[in-house]
Amino acid sequence: MTRKRLAIGISLAVHALLLVVLLVWYVPRPQVATGPQATGAAGGGASETESDTSSSSQPNANPSADESTRAVPAELDDVAQAPAEVSPQEIEQSIESQIRSAETLSDERKLTELEKNLKRLESVANEQSVQQVSSTIAESLGLDVDQYADKTPPAEGAFDTHTAQLSDVVRTRDESGDWRYETVMVDAEGRQMRVPTDAAGGQQLYDTFELMKRYPMARGVYQSIVMPMLQKMLEEETPPRPGEPADGN
């Protein structure tokens, strides 16, 4: 497997984080069943900001608890307040802003924020709404949501390194008792290949995938958006000069 693909794969935590944050803010929020705010929300008259303000003014509100579950940087509040119909340009701008914000976090903080966002996603969305929002985001980015969908059975033939993306990370003990990490790569036809990786990068990726396994919706987000997005990033790289390997080795 090529060094370039593994290097891009190491950025998985950043991209998984930003995509989950985006989904948290774009999925439809459950509406309150009673009260004037529910009527206003259904009619489009009440904004989410007004609802949050009203809730925070209640005597039993707990601002510190609310702040602890905040899943989006303060500078992206306009995304949370945006109407349900969001233009592709706004989505792209939000993604760029999320990338800049996520890249400033330490590896440990990325995992902490990812888990926080996954918990929130599970609490405000269902599988159907996540699929709908995933399709909207993928369409705006020109991605094929089915590119890395599970293929059963996988295609026959040689593994295609040019469409290979990270699908999982496994670890085993070696003879000395140390952890040994392997990335499970999958191509667009569903064929798999295992590639050894170093302990530092392998640990981060392993922790990320193990975290996503605890939240079923995360896998769908990763397969339908993150994997195609990473593949598109590679395909948009400047073509190599004559005589150079096409995949960066």
C-alpha positions as CSV (number, residue, x, y, z in Angstrom):
1,M,0.0,0.0,0.0
2,T,1.3,3.5,-0.8
3,R,2.7,5.9,1.7
4,K,0.4,8.7,0.4
5,R,-2.8,6.7,1.0
6,L,-1.7,5.7,4.5
7,A,-0.7,9.4,5.3
8,I,-4.1,10.6,4.2
9,G,-5.7,7.7,6.2
10,I,-4.0,9.0,9.4
11,S,-6.1,12.1,9.1
12,L,-9.2,10.0,9.6
13,A,-9.9,11.4,13.0
14,V,-10.1,15.0,11.8
15,H,-12.4,14.2,8.9
16,A,-14.6,11.9,10.9
17,L,-14.9,14.6,13.6
18,L,-15.8,17.4,11.1
19,L,-18.4,15.2,9.3
20,V,-20.2,14.2,12.5
21,V,-20.2,17.8,13.7
22,L,-21.8,18.8,10.4
23,L,-24.4,16.1,10.6
24,V,-25.3,17.0,14.2
25,W,-26.1,20.5,13.0
26,Y,-27.9,19.7,9.8
27,V,-30.1,16.8,10.8
28,P,-33.7,17.9,11.7
29,R,-34.1,18.5,15.4
30,P,-37.0,16.7,17.2
31,Q,-39.8,19.2,17.8
32,V,-41.5,19.8,21.2
33,A,-45.0,18.3,21.0
34,T,-46.7,21.0,23.1
35,G,-46.6,24.7,23.7
36,P,-46.4,27.8,21.5
37,Q,-42.8,27.1,20.4
38,A,-43.8,23.8,18.8
39,T,-46.5,25.6,16.7
40,G,-44.0,28.3,15.7
41,A,-41.3,25.7,14.8
42,A,-43.8,23.8,12.6
43,G,-44.7,27.0,10.8
44,G,-41.1,28.1,10.5
45,G,-41.6,31.2,12.7
46,A,-39.5,30.2,15.7
47,S,-35.8,29.8,15.3
48,E,-33.6,27.4,17.2
49,T,-31.9,30.3,18.8
50,E,-35.2,31.4,20.4
51,S,-35.9,27.9,21.6
52,D,-32.4,27.6,23.2
53,T,-32.8,31.0,24.8
54,S,-36.2,30.1,26.2
55,S,-34.9,26.9,27.6
56,S,-31.9,28.5,29.3
57,S,-34.2,31.0,31.0
58,Q,-36.0,28.2,33.0
59,P,-35.3,28.1,36.7
60,N,-34.0,24.5,36.5
61,A,-31.8,25.0,33.5
62,N,-28.2,23.9,33.9
63,P,-25.9,26.1,31.7
64,S,-22.8,24.2,32.6
65,A,-24.2,20.9,31.6
66,D,-25.4,22.4,28.3
67,E,-22.0,23.8,27.6
68,S,-20.4,20.5,28.3
69,T,-22.4,18.9,25.5
70,R,-21.7,21.7,23.0
71,A,-20.5,20.0,19.9
72,V,-19.7,22.9,17.5
73,P,-17.1,25.7,17.8
74,A,-18.5,29.1,18.7
75,E,-17.6,30.6,15.4
76,L,-19.9,28.2,13.6
77,D,-23.1,29.2,15.4
78,D,-24.4,30.6,12.1
79,V,-24.5,27.0,10.8
80,A,-26.7,25.9,13.7
81,Q,-29.0,28.8,13.1
82,A,-29.2,28.3,9.3
83,P,-32.5,27.3,7.7
84,A,-33.1,23.7,6.8
85,E,-32.4,24.5,3.1
86,V,-28.6,25.0,3.0
87,S,-26.8,25.8,-0.2
88,P,-23.9,23.7,-1.4
89,Q,-21.6,26.7,-1.0
90,E,-22.6,27.1,2.6
91,I,-21.9,23.4,3.2
92,E,-18.5,23.7,1.6
93,Q,-17.6,26.8,3.6
94,S,-18.7,25.0,6.8
95,I,-16.6,22.0,6.0
96,E,-13.5,24.2,5.4
97,S,-14.1,26.0,8.7
98,Q,-14.6,22.7,10.5
99,I,-11.3,21.4,9.1
100,R,-9.4,24.4,10.3
101,S,-11.0,24.1,13.8
102,A,-10.4,20.3,14.1
103,E,-6.8,20.5,12.9
104,T,-5.9,22.6,16.0
105,L,-7.0,19.9,18.4
106,S,-4.7,17.3,19.9
107,D,-5.3,13.6,19.0
108,E,-6.8,13.0,22.4
109,R,-9.1,16.0,22.1
110,K,-10.2,14.9,18.6
111,L,-11.4,11.6,20.1
112,T,-13.1,13.3,23.0
113,E,-14.9,15.7,20.7
114,L,-15.8,12.8,18.3
115,E,-17.4,10.8,21.1
116,K,-19.3,13.9,22.3
117,N,-20.6,14.5,18.8
118,L,-21.5,10.9,18.2
119,K,-23.5,10.8,21.5
120,R,-25.4,14.0,20.4
121,L,-26.0,12.6,16.9
122,E,-27.6,9.5,18.3
123,S,-29.8,11.6,20.6
124,V,-31.1,14.0,17.9
125,A,-31.3,11.9,14.8
126,N,-32.4,8.5,13.4
127,E,-30.9,6.4,10.6
128,Q,-33.2,7.9,8.0
129,S,-32.5,11.5,8.8
130,V,-28.7,10.8,8.9
131,Q,-29.0,9.2,5.4
132,Q,-30.9,12.2,4.1
133,V,-28.3,14.7,5.4
134,S,-25.4,12.5,4.3
135,S,-26.9,12.5,0.7
136,T,-27.2,16.3,0.8
137,I,-23.6,16.8,1.9
138,A,-22.3,14.2,-0.5
139,E,-24.2,15.8,-3.4
140,S,-22.8,19.2,-2.6
141,L,-19.3,17.8,-2.6
142,G,-19.8,15.6,-5.7
143,L,-19.4,12.4,-3.9
144,D,-20.9,9.0,-4.6
145,V,-22.4,7.7,-1.4
146,D,-22.5,4.1,-2.7
147,Q,-18.8,4.1,-3.7
148,Y,-17.7,2.2,-0.6
149,A,-21.0,0.6,0.4
150,D,-20.5,-3.0,1.5
151,K,-20.2,-5.4,-1.4
152,T,-21.4,-8.9,-0.8
153,P,-19.6,-10.8,-2.1
154,P,-16.7,-8.6,-3.0
155,A,-15.5,-8.6,-6.7
156,E,-13.0,-11.1,-7.9
157,G,-9.6,-10.1,-9.2
158,A,-6.6,-8.1,-8.0
159,F,-6.9,-5.5,-5.2
160,D,-7.2,-2.0,-6.7
161,T,-4.7,0.2,-4.8
162,H,-5.9,3.3,-6.6
163,T,-9.4,3.1,-4.9
164,A,-8.1,1.7,-1.6
165,Q,-9.4,3.4,1.6
166,L,-9.3,2.6,5.3
167,S,-12.1,0.4,6.4
168,D,-11.0,-0.8,9.8
169,V,-7.9,-1.2,12.1
170,V,-7.1,-4.4,13.9
171,R,-4.4,-5.1,16.5
172,T,-2.8,-8.3,17.8
173,R,0.0,-9.1,20.2
174,D,3.4,-10.0,18.8
175,E,5.9,-12.4,20.3
176,S,7.2,-9.8,22.7
177,G,3.8,-8.9,23.9
178,D,3.7,-5.5,22.1
179,W,0.6,-4.4,20.1
180,R,0.9,-4.9,16.4
181,Y,-1.5,-2.8,14.2
182,E,-2.8,-3.5,10.8
183,T,-5.1,-1.2,8.7
184,V,-7.8,-3.0,6.8
185,M,-8.0,-1.4,3.3
186,V,-10.9,-1.9,1.0
187,D,-11.2,-0.9,-2.6
188,A,-14.3,0.3,-4.5
189,E,-15.2,-3.2,-5.4
190,G,-15.2,-4.5,-1.9
191,R,-11.8,-6.4,-2.0
192,Q,-9.7,-6.1,1.2
193,M,-6.1,-6.0,2.0
194,R,-4.3,-5.7,5.4
195,V,-1.4,-3.3,5.7
196,P,0.9,-3.1,8.8
197,T,1.2,0.4,10.3
198,D,3.4,2.0,13.0
199,A,2.3,1.9,16.6
200,A,1.7,5.6,17.0
201,G,-0.5,6.1,14.0
202,G,-2.1,2.7,14.5
203,Q,-3.2,3.4,18.0
204,Q,-4.9,6.6,17.0
205,L,-6.7,5.0,14.2
206,Y,-7.6,1.9,16.2
207,D,-9.1,4.1,19.0
208,T,-11.1,6.0,16.4
209,F,-12.6,2.9,14.7
210,E,-13.4,1.3,18.1
211,L,-15.2,4.5,19.1
212,M,-17.2,4.5,15.9
213,K,-18.2,0.9,16.4
214,R,-20.0,1.9,19.6
215,Y,-22.3,4.2,17.6
216,P,-24.0,2.5,14.6
217,M,-24.7,5.7,12.7
218,A,-21.0,6.6,12.6
219,R,-20.2,3.7,10.3
220,G,-22.8,4.9,7.7
221,V,-21.4,8.4,7.9
222,Y,-17.9,7.1,7.4
223,Q,-18.7,4.9,4.4
224,S,-21.0,7.3,2.6
225,I,-19.1,10.5,3.1
226,V,-15.6,10.2,4.7
227,M,-14.2,7.4,2.5
228,P,-15.5,9.0,-0.8
229,M,-14.2,12.4,0.3
230,L,-10.7,11.0,1.1
231,Q,-10.7,9.2,-2.3
232,K,-11.7,12.4,-4.1
233,M,-8.9,14.2,-2.3
234,L,-6.4,11.7,-3.7
235,E,-7.9,11.8,-7.2
236,E,-7.6,15.6,-7.3
237,E,-3.9,15.6,-6.5
238,T,-1.6,16.8,-9.2
239,P,-0.9,14.0,-11.7
240,P,2.7,12.7,-11.4
241,R,5.3,13.5,-13.9
242,P,6.2,10.9,-16.6
243,G,8.2,8.1,-15.0
244,E,6.8,8.7,-11.5
245,P,4.6,6.1,-9.9
246,A,0.9,7.1,-10.1
247,D,0.3,6.5,-6.4
248,G,3.2,8.4,-4.9
249,N,5.6,5.5,-4.0
